[in-house]
């Protein structure tokens, strides 16, 4: 068995041969597909479509050299497309000679010598600078009827602008390094600026101190870095004369003010006679990957790291890593092309590898006479460990506050899901943003104050305010309301307090790194800029395109929107004539100034809070609508609440010309099983009344109140014999009257929803006239809540009080006669000025009424089956569950499958804009305790 050396190490010879055959086949297949695509491209018709031309170049070439006369495109003979440019063959109208006219300025590729036009080079740069791919550009060109650019032409154009893009980015980094060095020196010389960083330890590094080593004696401090931090060199500094220290560099980076006031007398001015000394600078470093991680796998093929200066906020160093090459994957040898692979480790290892490469092994740092003194980054220990391992000098690290707060918040959310389920989102936000965030912001620069403030957080949130400052509103107010905590009271769980103290103790131990208030927000902004030029949804790392797009982002970050002019100048391309880039840069600067204003920050915070409230309100109204793995629960909840098994009228909206009909009935009693003896209705001047002989006896109280009775087989009203109609004929006459009132009728009655409508519907259903009734009636309106006056809601009492006069006296005396009642009801509605629109908007549609009727029927049937829940939840909740078809077996099934979350969705699913049963966590938990047989389930 033989082994041969492959690209990533030794492999078996058979495996290497097999991989080589596969690569050759892939290469041939891709080559054939490319030739097929080129062959299928159709030729565009001459004189049709649009072209992009340079007016000056076109005007100069539209001239015949033979007859010294102008040419005209009307005599165009042929066109040779070169991307966005064209070579026109035009016949002279005078001498008939053919002349070639180019539409743009040409240039030649330095590698192949191929003729390339400037417009193609600028199009290639535009694609890189804006994040547009070649296919997207051609789609845009086809939409505006411009001939597309072939892929090979675009690649040649990229080859011309690529060196210019990279060179411009490197030059901007070099300028940023020099500017960062000057600003650092200026801060060192400034006596009024407070030091934010503890000074470095003494370093004996010949690479950075060779110029001074030979001139200074070994007993002096001339070979060392002056130290301005008692934690590092208090004993050493006390033994050294002040005049000896004053000749050395003193690091004074404005992050912290804790040491400057005490050590200013020992700190020396920068020696201007030694301009070649290496200056330690502060850099903010972060890394970004070109593929979004999903929380389980981080396997991006490429990424980019950036180091941004602390004072300039410009990129001083960058690089893009890639472990994939498209040509190598297709079978090409690594020697016949510019391989895109520059990294062979894991995706996570790109970050420390890039940090060492651009921060410690950067030639531009040596040329700019700077080195890394302080690193501002996240809590990525591998990056700092790699830098410390490779560096010959000490490097301090400051933590990014945003990453620290996010890590603390994530830890609290983990505790909420696992142990302390009573934690709410508001409580976690309060602990993170208000408590910890304010503690770090108010004590920025003071290490000990930061440490004390962090460790005081548990005491503050648990009601002990003896160590709180004047900022604490609860210190002098024992009744202070903690609005973000459960029950609006201080926390009381001793187990959580112990856990919180342990978490905050870890942060307090890193107070020296947190106190300066470091931030990598500029790096995050840079990563966002890269994402606009190299979207995570596209794959650019197979070639050098990803590095070009990162380089273009660096130029934009350092030079602004006018960085394109530097690229064009480096590539010997014509500058931009229009002032659009200038306006973009002005708008960018104005936006940066505007967004940094305090009032704009407050406005953004207000809008964010407003949107959160609006979203929370909408989510509460919509109910559970998107829950992972709960679609089956939602479907079963809707299915069990469905009343389609009962007959329902079709949906019908109330039209503006709907007729309003006042209706009233008289019955033999007060029960739902009692029979109707009179039906009366009134619509404008139309009136209807019919009497029916009941088959059951009158209730004594009802008969005494209404005056109806049956005597010797005759229906009588106050001793007057009435003419009765058979029920079927009465129903047909009633429906006919309603149909004559209008094509659509709205029935209006006093307490009609609870009394009149159910009995009318049951009466018509028994006579098989219900569908004819629903074809005319679109809804019901109850006037009781509309005309109720305080506690007085009865129609008879309201009529006696508000309908006075001789015209109403007859009808008041005829109360409990349906004919008089509908007249009185109409008079009350007019008296209280209840308009027709109010009656229509307060109506209950016929379909909704029948659905509620079906739910009541189902409630009566299922209520006995839910009797075992009595004592666990209220009778109202049991009635709601029965009305919506919830059974004990349904509750048991959902709890067994999905636990408490399943019950929450099953009972809280919104039906017609309201929770199906309840959204109360307390009630759901009580039901879950009963179903599971446990008495103490953890709270939701």
Coordinates of N, CA and C in Angstrom, one line a residue, residues 6-173:
X6 N -1.1 14.5 -0.9 CA -2.2 15.3 -1.5 C -2.2 16.7 -1.0
X7 N -3.2 17.4 -1.3 CA -3.3 18.8 -0.9 C -3.3 19.1 0.6
X8 N -4.0 18.2 1.3 CA -4.1 18.3 2.8 C -3.4 17.3 3.5
X9 N -2.4 16.6 2.9 CA -1.6 15.6 3.6 C -1.5 14.3 2.8
X10 N -1.0 13.2 3.4 CA -0.8 12.0 2.7 C -2.1 11.2 2.6
X11 N -2.4 10.7 1.4 CA -3.6 9.8 1.1 C -3.1 8.6 0.4
X12 N -4.0 7.6 0.3 CA -3.7 6.4 -0.4 C -3.6 6.7 -1.9
X13 N -2.8 5.9 -2.6 CA -2.6 6.2 -4.0 C -3.8 5.9 -4.8
X14 N -4.6 4.9 -4.4 CA -5.8 4.5 -5.1 C -6.8 5.7 -5.0
X15 N -6.9 6.2 -3.8 CA -7.9 7.3 -3.5 C -7.5 8.5 -4.3
X16 N -6.2 8.8 -4.4 CA -5.7 10.0 -5.1 C -6.0 9.8 -6.6
X17 N -5.8 8.6 -7.2 CA -6.2 8.4 -8.6 C -7.7 8.5 -8.8
X18 N -8.5 8.0 -7.9 CA -9.9 8.1 -8.1 C -10.4 9.5 -8.0
X19 N -9.9 10.3 -7.1 CA -10.2 11.7 -6.9 C -9.8 12.5 -8.2
X20 N -8.6 12.1 -8.7 CA -8.2 12.8 -10.0 C -9.1 12.5 -11.1
X21 N -9.6 11.3 -11.3 CA -10.5 11.0 -12.4 C -11.8 11.8 -12.2
X22 N -12.3 11.8 -11.0 CA -13.5 12.6 -10.7 C -13.3 14.0 -11.1
X23 N -12.2 14.6 -10.7 CA -12.0 16.0 -10.9 C -11.9 16.3 -12.4
X24 N -11.2 15.4 -13.2 CA -11.1 15.6 -14.6 C -12.5 15.5 -15.3
X25 N -13.3 14.6 -14.8 CA -14.7 14.5 -15.4 C -15.5 15.7 -15.1
X26 N -15.4 16.2 -13.9 CA -16.1 17.4 -13.5 C -15.6 18.6 -14.3
X27 N -14.3 18.7 -14.6 CA -13.8 19.8 -15.4 C -14.3 19.7 -16.8
X28 N -14.3 18.5 -17.4 CA -14.8 18.4 -18.8 C -16.3 18.8 -18.8
X29 N -17.1 18.3 -17.8 CA -18.5 18.6 -17.8 C -18.8 20.1 -17.7
X30 N -18.1 20.8 -16.8 CA -18.2 22.2 -16.7 C -17.8 23.0 -17.9
X31 N -16.7 22.5 -18.5 CA -16.2 23.1 -19.8 C -17.3 23.0 -20.9
X32 N -17.9 21.8 -21.0 CA -18.9 21.6 -22.0 C -20.1 22.5 -21.8
X33 N -20.5 22.7 -20.5 CA -21.7 23.5 -20.2 C -21.4 24.9 -20.5
X34 N -20.2 25.4 -20.3 CA -19.8 26.8 -20.6 C -19.9 27.0 -22.1
X35 N -19.4 26.1 -22.9 CA -19.4 26.3 -24.3 C -20.9 26.3 -24.8
X36 N -21.7 25.4 -24.2 CA -23.1 25.4 -24.6 C -23.8 26.7 -24.3
X37 N -23.5 27.3 -23.1 CA -24.1 28.6 -22.8 C -23.7 29.7 -23.8
X38 N -22.5 29.7 -24.1 CA -22.0 30.7 -25.1 C -22.6 30.6 -26.4
X39 N -22.8 29.3 -26.8 CA -23.3 29.1 -28.2 C -24.8 29.4 -28.3
X40 N -25.5 29.4 -27.1 CA -26.9 29.6 -27.1 C -27.3 31.1 -27.0
X41 N -26.3 32.0 -26.8 CA -26.6 33.4 -26.7 C -27.0 33.9 -28.0
X42 N -28.2 34.5 -28.1 CA -28.7 35.1 -29.3 C -28.1 36.4 -29.7
X43 N -27.9 36.7 -30.9 CA -27.4 38.0 -31.4 C -28.6 39.0 -31.3
X44 N -28.2 40.2 -30.9 CA -29.2 41.2 -30.8 C -29.3 42.0 -32.1
X45 N -30.4 42.5 -32.4 CA -30.7 43.2 -33.7 C -30.0 44.5 -33.7
X46 N -29.5 44.9 -34.8 CA -28.9 46.2 -35.0 C -29.9 47.3 -34.9
X47 N -29.5 48.5 -34.4 CA -30.3 49.7 -34.4 C -31.5 49.5 -33.4
X48 N -31.5 48.5 -32.6 CA -32.6 48.3 -31.6 C -32.0 48.2 -30.3
X49 N -32.7 48.6 -29.3 CA -32.2 48.6 -27.9 C -31.5 49.9 -27.6
X50 N -30.9 49.9 -26.4 CA -30.1 51.0 -25.9 C -28.7 50.6 -25.7
X51 N -27.8 51.7 -25.8 CA -26.4 51.5 -25.6 C -25.9 52.5 -24.6
X52 N -24.8 52.1 -23.9 CA -24.1 53.1 -23.0 C -22.9 53.6 -23.7
X53 N -22.8 54.9 -23.9 CA -21.7 55.5 -24.7 C -21.1 56.6 -23.9
X54 N -19.8 56.9 -24.2 CA -19.1 58.1 -23.8 C -19.3 59.1 -24.9
X55 N -20.0 60.2 -24.6 CA -20.4 61.1 -25.6 C -19.2 61.8 -26.2
X56 N -18.2 62.1 -25.4 CA -17.0 62.8 -26.0 C -16.3 61.8 -26.9
X57 N -16.1 60.6 -26.5 CA -15.4 59.6 -27.4 C -16.2 59.3 -28.7
X58 N -17.5 59.2 -28.5 CA -18.3 58.9 -29.7 C -18.3 60.1 -30.7
X59 N -18.4 61.3 -30.1 CA -18.4 62.5 -31.0 C -17.1 62.6 -31.7
X60 N -16.0 62.3 -31.0 CA -14.7 62.4 -31.7 C -14.5 61.4 -32.8
X61 N -15.0 60.2 -32.7 CA -14.8 59.2 -33.7 C -15.9 59.2 -34.8
X62 N -16.9 60.0 -34.6 CA -18.0 60.0 -35.7 C -17.5 61.0 -36.8
X63 N -16.4 60.7 -37.4 CA -15.8 61.6 -38.4 C -15.1 60.7 -39.5
X64 N -15.3 61.0 -40.7 CA -14.6 60.2 -41.8 C -13.3 60.9 -42.1
X65 N -12.2 60.1 -42.0 CA -10.9 60.7 -42.3 C -10.6 60.8 -43.8
X66 N -11.4 60.1 -44.7 CA -11.1 60.2 -46.1 C -11.7 61.5 -46.7
X67 N -12.9 61.8 -46.4 CA -13.6 63.0 -47.0 C -13.7 64.1 -46.0
X68 N -13.3 63.9 -44.8 CA -13.3 64.9 -43.8 C -14.8 65.4 -43.6
X69 N -15.7 64.4 -43.3 CA -17.1 64.8 -43.1 C -17.6 63.9 -42.0
X70 N -18.7 64.4 -41.4 CA -19.2 63.7 -40.3 C -19.9 62.4 -40.7
X71 N -20.0 61.4 -39.8 CA -20.7 60.2 -40.0 C -22.0 60.2 -39.3
X72 N -22.9 59.3 -39.7 CA -24.2 59.2 -39.1 C -24.5 57.7 -38.8
X73 N -25.1 57.5 -37.6 CA -25.5 56.1 -37.2 C -26.6 55.6 -38.1
X74 N -27.3 56.4 -38.9 CA -28.3 55.9 -39.8 C -27.7 55.0 -40.8
X75 N -26.4 55.1 -41.0 CA -25.7 54.3 -42.0 C -24.8 53.2 -41.3
X76 N -25.3 52.8 -40.2 CA -24.6 51.7 -39.4 C -24.7 50.4 -40.2
X77 N -23.5 49.8 -40.4 CA -23.4 48.5 -41.1 C -23.4 47.3 -40.2
X78 N -22.6 47.4 -39.1 CA -22.5 46.3 -38.2 C -22.1 46.8 -36.9
X79 N -22.2 45.9 -35.9 CA -21.8 46.3 -34.5 C -21.1 45.1 -33.9
X80 N -20.0 45.4 -33.2 CA -19.3 44.3 -32.5 C -19.4 44.7 -31.0
X81 N -20.1 43.9 -30.3 CA -20.3 44.2 -28.9 C -19.1 43.8 -28.0
X82 N -18.6 44.6 -27.2 CA -17.6 44.4 -26.2 C -18.1 44.7 -24.8
X83 N -19.0 43.8 -24.3 CA -19.6 44.1 -23.1 C -20.6 45.3 -23.2
X84 N -20.4 46.3 -22.4 CA -21.3 47.5 -22.5 C -20.8 48.4 -23.5
X85 N -19.7 48.2 -24.1 CA -19.2 49.1 -25.2 C -19.4 48.4 -26.5
X86 N -19.2 49.1 -27.6 CA -19.5 48.6 -28.9 C -18.5 49.2 -29.9
X87 N -18.2 48.5 -30.9 CA -17.4 49.0 -32.0 C -18.3 49.0 -33.2
X88 N -18.7 50.2 -33.6 CA -19.6 50.3 -34.8 C -18.9 50.4 -36.1
X89 N -19.4 49.8 -37.1 CA -18.9 50.0 -38.5 C -19.9 50.8 -39.2
X90 N -19.5 52.1 -39.6 CA -20.4 53.0 -40.2 C -19.9 53.4 -41.6
X91 N -20.8 53.4 -42.5 CA -20.4 53.8 -43.9 C -20.6 55.3 -44.1
X92 N -19.6 55.9 -44.6 CA -19.7 57.4 -44.9 C -20.7 57.6 -46.0
X93 N -21.6 58.6 -45.9 CA -22.6 58.8 -46.9 C -22.1 59.6 -48.1
X94 N -20.8 60.1 -48.0 CA -20.3 60.8 -49.1 C -19.3 59.9 -49.9
X95 N -18.3 59.4 -49.2 CA -17.3 58.6 -50.0 C -17.6 57.1 -49.9
X96 N -18.6 56.7 -49.2 CA -19.0 55.3 -49.0 C -17.9 54.4 -48.4
X97 N -16.9 55.0 -47.7 CA -15.9 54.2 -47.0 C -16.4 53.8 -45.7
X98 N -15.9 52.7 -45.2 CA -16.3 52.1 -43.9 C -15.3 52.6 -42.8
X99 N -15.9 53.0 -41.7 CA -15.1 53.5 -40.6 C -15.6 52.9 -39.3
X100 N -14.6 52.6 -38.5 CA -14.9 52.0 -37.2 C -15.0 53.1 -36.1
X101 N -16.1 53.0 -35.4 CA -16.4 54.0 -34.3 C -16.5 53.2 -33.0
X102 N -15.7 53.6 -32.0 CA -15.8 53.0 -30.7 C -16.7 53.9 -29.8
X103 N -17.4 53.3 -28.9 CA -18.4 54.0 -28.0 C -17.8 54.4 -26.7
X104 N -16.5 53.9 -26.4 CA -15.9 54.2 -25.1 C -14.4 54.2 -25.2
X105 N -13.8 54.7 -24.2 CA -12.3 54.7 -24.2 C -11.8 53.3 -23.9
X106 N -10.8 52.8 -24.7 CA -10.3 51.5 -24.5 C -9.1 51.5 -23.6
X107 N -8.8 50.4 -23.0 CA -7.6 50.1 -22.2 C -7.3 48.6 -22.4
X108 N -6.1 48.3 -22.0 CA -5.6 46.9 -22.2 C -5.3 46.2 -20.9
X109 N -5.6 45.0 -20.9 CA -5.4 44.2 -19.6 C -3.9 44.0 -19.5
X110 N -3.4 44.3 -18.3 CA -1.9 44.1 -18.1 C -1.5 42.7 -18.1
X111 N -2.4 41.7 -17.9 CA -2.0 40.3 -18.0 C -2.1 39.7 -19.4
X112 N -3.3 39.8 -20.0 CA -3.5 39.2 -21.3 C -3.2 40.1 -22.5
X113 N -3.2 41.4 -22.2 CA -3.1 42.4 -23.3 C -4.3 42.6 -24.1
X114 N -5.4 42.0 -23.6 CA -6.7 42.1 -24.3 C -7.3 43.5 -24.2
X115 N -7.9 44.0 -25.3 CA -8.5 45.3 -25.3 C -9.8 45.3 -24.5
X116 N -9.9 46.1 -23.5 CA -11.0 46.2 -22.6 C -11.4 47.7 -22.5
X117 N -12.7 47.9 -22.6 CA -13.2 49.3 -22.5 C -13.4 49.7 -21.1
X118 N -13.3 51.0 -20.8 CA -13.4 51.6 -19.5 C -14.8 51.3 -18.9
X119 N -15.8 51.3 -19.7 CA -17.2 51.1 -19.1 C -17.3 49.8 -18.5
X120 N -16.6 48.8 -19.1 CA -16.7 47.4 -18.6 C -15.9 47.3 -17.3
X121 N -14.8 48.0 -17.2 CA -14.0 48.0 -15.9 C -14.8 48.7 -14.8
X122 N -15.5 49.8 -15.2 CA -16.3 50.5 -14.1 C -17.5 49.7 -13.8
X123 N -18.1 48.9 -14.7 CA -19.2 48.0 -14.4 C -18.7 46.9 -13.4
X124 N -17.5 46.4 -13.7 CA -17.0 45.4 -12.8 C -16.8 45.9 -11.4
X125 N -16.2 47.1 -11.3 CA -16.1 47.8 -10.0 C -17.4 48.0 -9.3
X126 N -18.4 48.5 -10.1 CA -19.7 48.7 -9.5 C -20.3 47.5 -9.0
X127 N -20.2 46.3 -9.6 CA -20.7 45.1 -9.1 C -20.0 44.7 -7.8
X128 N -18.7 44.9 -7.7 CA -18.0 44.6 -6.4 C -18.4 45.6 -5.3
X129 N -18.5 46.8 -5.7 CA -18.8 47.9 -4.7 C -20.2 47.9 -4.2
X130 N -21.1 47.4 -5.0 CA -22.6 47.4 -4.6 C -23.1 46.1 -4.1
X131 N -22.3 45.0 -4.3 CA -22.8 43.7 -3.9 C -23.7 43.0 -5.0
X132 N -23.6 43.5 -6.2 CA -24.4 43.0 -7.3 C -23.6 41.9 -8.0
X133 N -24.2 40.7 -8.2 CA -23.5 39.7 -9.0 C -23.7 39.9 -10.5
X134 N -22.9 39.1 -11.2 CA -22.9 39.3 -12.7 C -24.3 39.0 -13.3
X135 N -24.9 37.9 -12.8 CA -26.3 37.6 -13.3 C -27.3 38.7 -12.9
X136 N -27.2 39.2 -11.8 CA -28.1 40.3 -11.4 C -27.9 41.6 -12.3
X137 N -26.6 41.9 -12.6 CA -26.4 43.0 -13.5 C -27.0 42.8 -14.9
X138 N -26.8 41.6 -15.4 CA -27.4 41.3 -16.7 C -28.9 41.3 -16.7
X139 N -29.5 40.9 -15.6 CA -31.0 41.0 -15.5 C -31.4 42.5 -15.5
X140 N -30.6 43.3 -14.8 CA -31.0 44.8 -14.9 C -30.8 45.3 -16.3
X141 N -29.7 44.9 -16.9 CA -29.4 45.4 -18.3 C -30.5 45.0 -19.3
X142 N -30.9 43.7 -19.1 CA -32.0 43.2 -20.0 C -33.3 44.0 -19.8
X143 N -33.5 44.3 -18.5 CA -34.8 45.1 -18.2 C -34.8 46.4 -18.9
X144 N -33.6 47.1 -19.0 CA -33.6 48.4 -19.6 C -33.2 48.3 -21.1
X145 N -33.1 47.1 -21.6 CA -32.9 46.8 -23.1 C -31.5 47.3 -23.5
X146 N -30.5 46.9 -22.6 CA -29.1 47.1 -22.9 C -28.5 45.7 -23.1
X147 N -27.6 45.5 -24.1 CA -27.0 44.2 -24.3 C -26.2 43.8 -23.0
X148 N -26.3 42.5 -22.6 CA -25.6 42.0 -21.4 C -24.1 41.9 -21.6
X149 N -23.4 41.8 -20.5 CA -22.0 41.6 -20.5 C -21.6 40.1 -20.4
X150 N -20.9 39.6 -21.3 CA -20.5 38.2 -21.2 C -19.6 38.0 -20.0
X151 N -19.6 36.7 -19.5 CA -18.9 36.5 -18.3 C -17.4 36.6 -18.4
X152 N -16.9 36.2 -19.6 CA -15.4 36.3 -19.8 C -15.0 37.7 -19.9
X153 N -15.8 38.6 -20.5 CA -15.5 40.0 -20.5 C -15.5 40.6 -19.1
X154 N -16.4 40.2 -18.3 CA -16.5 40.7 -16.9 C -15.3 40.3 -16.1
X155 N -14.8 39.0 -16.3 CA -13.6 38.6 -15.6 C -12.4 39.3 -16.0
X156 N -12.3 39.6 -17.3 CA -11.1 40.4 -17.8 C -11.1 41.8 -17.2
X157 N -12.3 42.4 -17.1 CA -12.5 43.7 -16.5 C -12.2 43.7 -15.0
X158 N -12.6 42.6 -14.4 CA -12.2 42.5 -12.9 C -10.7 42.4 -12.7
X159 N -10.1 41.7 -13.7 CA -8.6 41.6 -13.6 C -7.9 42.9 -13.7
X160 N -8.5 43.9 -14.3 CA -7.9 45.2 -14.4 C -8.2 46.1 -13.1
X161 N -9.4 46.0 -12.6 CA -9.7 46.8 -11.4 C -9.4 46.2 -10.1
X162 N -9.1 44.9 -10.1 CA -8.8 44.2 -8.9 C -7.6 44.7 -8.2
X163 N -6.4 44.8 -8.9 CA -5.2 45.4 -8.2 C -5.5 46.8 -7.7
X164 N -6.3 47.6 -8.4 CA -6.5 48.9 -8.0 C -7.3 48.9 -6.7
X165 N -8.3 48.0 -6.6 CA -9.2 48.0 -5.4 C -8.3 47.5 -4.2
X166 N -7.5 46.5 -4.4 CA -6.7 46.0 -3.3 C -5.6 47.1 -2.9
X167 N -5.0 47.7 -3.9 CA -4.0 48.8 -3.6 C -4.6 49.9 -2.9
X168 N -5.8 50.3 -3.3 CA -6.5 51.5 -2.6 C -6.8 51.1 -1.2
X169 N -7.3 49.9 -0.9 CA -7.6 49.5 0.4 C -6.3 49.4 1.3
X170 N -5.2 48.9 0.8 CA -4.0 48.9 1.5 C -3.5 50.3 1.8
X171 N -3.6 51.2 0.8 CA -3.1 52.5 1.0 C -3.9 53.2 2.1
X172 N -5.3 53.0 2.1 CA -6.1 53.6 3.1 C -5.8 53.1 4.5
X173 N -5.4 51.8 4.6 CA -5.0 51.2 5.9 C -3.7 51.8 6.4

